[in-house]
Amino acid sequence: MSTSSTQSKRINGRFNSLQSNGNSSRDGSGPRKRVVTHNDAYLYALRVAYLTYLLQPRARRLQHTPAPQPSIQRSSTSTSINDLMKDFSLLRDSKSTRFPHGFMSELEKRLTGVLMGRERKPEYNDATIKRTFAAFFNAFTEQSFKRRMEKDRRVEDLVLIFFSNATKELQKGRAPGDDAWKLMADRHLALFVRLISLVLKDHDWARDRPELAGRLATLESKLLAHDQDLSSTPTRNGALSGTTIEVVVPLSYEVKDMPLVQVVARIFGLTNTQVQSDINKHKPVWTEKVALQDLKSYQTYLNLDSRRTLRSDDFDLDEAYDTWRKCEAQDLSQMMLAIIQSNPELAKSTPGTSLPQFQRQMSSPDPADSTSTEALLRMSGRPGRLSYVIEQPVDMTTMSSGCQSPETSNGDETAFTFIPPEPRTFYRFIAAEAFMHDQNNNALQASEAIADTPAVKLFSKQSIELLNEIGIRWRIPPVSRVMLLLDAVREKFIDQEITLDTLDAFFNFIREQPSEAKKNQNFVNPLASDRTRWLLADTALYQQILSSLHEALMRDLYNIMQQCYEPKPPSIGPIMYVLEHHIYEDPSFFKSPEELDAFAGALYEGLQQKAHATYRSYLEQHVPQDQQSWEIFHVIELGKAVTALTKKIEKRYKKNPEVMGVNPHTALVETILPLYAEDARDIVTRILELAHAKAEEVSIEDGFQLYGELADIRRVHGEVLPKVPFPFSIEATLADFVWRWIRTTEDAIIGWVDQAIKQDQFRVRTDNAQQIPTEEQRHSVSVMDIFTSFNQAIDRVVQLNWDDDLQYAKFMTALAKTVGAGIARYCDVVEQRFSKEMDRLSPEQELAASQTKQEKWLQLAKDTWNNKEKIEPFQFFPESFVKLNNIDFAAQQLDKLEHEVNVDACAAVIQSHAPPIAQRQKKITNYVFTIKIVEAEDLKACDMNGSSDPYVVLGDEYQKRLAKTRIVYRNLNPRWDESVDITTQGPLNIIATVWDWDAMGDHDCVGRASLKLDPSHFGDFMPREYWLDLDSQGRILLRVSMEGERDDIQFYFGKAFRTLKRTERDMTRSITDKLSAYIHHCLSRRTLRSLTSKGITMSTVSNYFNRNRPQQLTTQAPSEVEVANALKRLFAYFDDNFAIMNQTLTSTAMVMVMTRLWKEVLVTIEALLVPPLSDKPSQQRQLNQQELDVVFKWLQYLFDFFHAVDEETREANGVPLDVLRSPKYFDITTLNFFYFEPTDALIRTSERMASATAARQQSQRNRLSAPASLASPAFGGAAGLVGLPSTRRSKSIMLSRNLGTMKKAKEEKWKEAQADPNDDMILRILRMRPEAERYLKDRSRQKERLAAAAAAEMIVRQSLMAGGGRMMGNLPRR
């Protein structure tokens, strides 16, 4: 328990015990309380006001009378001045009597002001005084005198010098017997001493030198022994005509001269005439003598501890009573002396040995007394003292009371004339009357508004002065006066006669420290003083005041809070401020927690009822009564109204969310949100039922808006009521609106793409044709438009902030599928337009097409005879490059979209909610086959030059065209490395047809092969390689892999990325194909022979017949310059084309084209060195050492060209090194080690590498544990000849779901190629060795057996893991 509570209970206990014992005080603690009448209160107030008039200082007026010649009392001037300075001489060496440093300069300034007439004091304005001061100033300004004074700083030297100069000056012109000047010299010296004191006070030096200030004051009083005023009349300055004296003005006894009497008349509503009549009637009784007799009687009662004064029983502590009694005796002495001073005749009639004597020291009064008086004076604005206060305390102990014994008057209620029987009751009545009079007085000015305190009207200064006089005359303690005033204010507030601001202002005034008192460290306000020294009656009254005010304020607070949900409710700030600062913070207030909790409960219940009524008004306002007219709009508007109200209340009570332990926002939400949620659910359900019955659909936008409103309300509901579930699932109710939006988007996506392409001219977005486009300007508007559409469709769902993660992930999955369809459409249309531009005929080809067949044969024969090979640069369109830029930009935007959608998180959510694999009943219905057309061998020659220009067309059994590869010119062993995705729901037969492209006439069919794509044969989802024999001659290699098309967001993004990348790769290859013919021409064996041979020799002819044997050098090796010059035309061709591309292609696309060209260069050089991999011997001749050196020099020159290092900055501007140093580049560089090795050594090396590779593969299979979902009961198709099947799915759609995964997969592939060398290059060298034919066939059968065994082992392992040893009958879901 706190100290204040303990103290309060202790005081209350004693107070109650005193009441129960019947020990009543004079202040009305008895069983009967006097009823104060208006007339009685008026008469007692009038007595005090009239007595104040009688005791006020008498007014004086000047009266001129002839003055006799003054006689000089001193025998001689010199002797007198020496006597006067005796006090200073006795303290000659004391530092406290010396002037401070800097005093002389300040005194000189003051003297100058006197002489110049600038001195503010009127007594210094006389001409004679200025003459005397001027005489002194001349001596004062002498340097020798100033130095002496600055050194000694003695006051007696300064006074003596002034007196000497004043005497000389005043003697001038006087008769020898005229001594009047001597008294004038004393006066002038007194003025000089006063000027010194003023200088000390103005600079705050008097506080540091109290002894010096006291001696100067004593000297001044001695000099004025024969005078009282230094500035009055000319006689004081030497005139002999007469003198002016002050006489006391007699009292008029008229009301017009009695300010406090007039105040009483105004308070009680009487005229001055009526009051004058009452004064005249009681004037013989209401005298100073009677007032003195009252004080004597009161003093006697006080000494006898009578009930007519306060007793020790009225205090909680005896120490407090003793302190009060001591101060009371001193105050009585002062009041008696004030009466005697006002009427000295009373002293003659007062028994006693002598008059009261002044005391030099007295104990400090009670701080609470002085503070309460200061507070009342501040409210009145009265700056002066009270009427009875004198400057020094007096000793009244020598005065006897001279009154009758108290026992003779105990039963007389009118023992006093000026003090009523019950002073507290009368004082409170008068205070209430004065307060209401001042409140109703329009002429009374309000106080100034300060900070948060508004301007209010309290008591007038006249009323406060009257109340102070009454409290003093009736001997009411200052704290009691404040309590009685506060009780009067309380009563008026409860009766609603004053405002809350007035009550607050009154509390502030009685608590606030006055500005002049803040400097006093001992100052405390009455409510902050030691309350153990209060009267028990004051303590009890204060507790009753606080309790009564608390009840009234709580009622007002409850009524105001009932309006808190209205648009502009009254503010609770003033009430809460008064409660917190004036009630709860006060230690005298006590309220049990149970009572406060009961109020909080009632307030909370009232707020809930008010919230319920408010919601019902909203419901009637926004929702019609007729159900047939209900719309989603009504629910939305009702939700907006509810949300706006909750937000408004939350904002309104943000700083102070709780009021008396009750949160209005919580009360509102707990009531209104469940009501709205239930009504919204029922209304929406009814609206949807009616729409379904009418075969109508509710607007999607209305559904989205409704979801937003309901989600906001649910959020607020969750914040305020975290443990209470929302009444219904919003997502389950409104999910159909989102699915409708997705279906609408899916239906419109193709139209968006077609419209964007139709309006696009595929040009760079520059302001003029001459401007060089930036990277951001090199793609056209169509790709921007389609991704704007994609983002808008996705953002519309994202902005809903859907609160069901599983549903949101499914929404994103469906949108990903839609976006993938749009991207596939864009790629298809753009690639068709691109192919059309790239496959157009050149002007020469158009001319040749118009020739007759005979003209064509003649031209061909002519070109053959002249050894002319038509290699003409292709004229690229800028629009074609812009299309490639668009595909690259689309990949970047799709990657950005993939990160924004957070694809991996969506997939993880769906996976976490998916049932176990064993419980998944649905089978895969769609399968995606990825067919890569790798290469062909030994094709039939369809052209007259013994070659063909092959390309492949894939079709199904219904002759539907599925894909078409690029054209590889003049090659019977072409390599395409192009892929295509085919989606099927079951087995599908595909037909691969190889065609020979002809510029003139129809294209020739080279051969056909077919393959059945059966999903049951690819249950392990591992890639297969098939060598398919053509029906004419040669064979073609197809690499086939399969994966189930899943309803998976990663799958859809991966499919879209792969579509973009394949389109980008095909378009890049189409561009590079236009340049590859010249690459083949420049890097051909014909060019190599022309460089290494110097004409036809016998060895050349011999080599024609022995082309499969390694040849010895028979000619001189070409020089470095010759080797480099052989590539000049190729480099120039590259530079010309790169310059054209660089004007349109982006830097990324440019590097991509150059990278593809580098691959074409590597393929061309590889074809120079070795034939393709096969199990059959090749007719290609092996190069000799000289030719091999030239090829590798070409490779190095081309490497440096594509890397494009700046000679000055050494910065690479071309293809990065990691791209140039690809696995194929390393394979070519390793040929140097095996190229001229004997056949037996190569076979042994191949066998060793094959054994190491097989062991490594077996070790990896033993460590790997395939997931159960990869199980399959069957394996179909023969294993290929190029490597063993990998344990992971190569080029899977899931590994292509964004640019990051694609880059990572590519890096892993390169690392595997470098870390897993094989013997493929050795086998390709052995194809040029006829003696290795048998080994090639054995090695091919070995690789086929190993591949079949590895695949079968993988199938068994996966089957065991998936089904616990059982073979699964259905394909697993991915």
XYZ file of C-alpha atoms in Angstrom, residues 92 101 129 247 260 282 402 500 556 579 615 624 633 764 797 800 906 928 1011 1021 1041 1099 1119 1123 1161 1216 1280 1295 1314:
29
model
C 37.734 50.193 9.014
C 35.619 46.753 -7.807
C 21.305 69.783 -5.237
C -2.117 66.112 7.592
C -14.877 46.248 -0.176
C -24.436 49.530 13.102
C -8.885 42.238 29.386
C -15.589 21.779 -16.859
C -20.459 12.800 -17.805
C -9.699 12.973 -13.796
C -24.739 -1.197 -37.385
C -32.786 -2.710 -49.327
C -22.798 -3.438 -54.545
C 13.888 0.061 -83.055
C -4.960 -11.533 -58.679
C -6.388 -9.259 -54.010
C 3.922 -21.698 -55.037
C 5.723 -34.107 -73.778
C 9.711 -44.022 -85.092
C 11.883 -40.541 -68.204
C 13.141 -37.916 -74.075
C 52.802 -36.857 -104.989
C 54.350 -19.098 -93.882
C 48.084 -18.842 -93.252
C 33.524 -22.621 -86.815
C 33.680 -14.505 -73.286
C 22.580 -45.351 -79.048
C 15.510 -27.457 -65.378
C 35.372 -31.836 -68.923
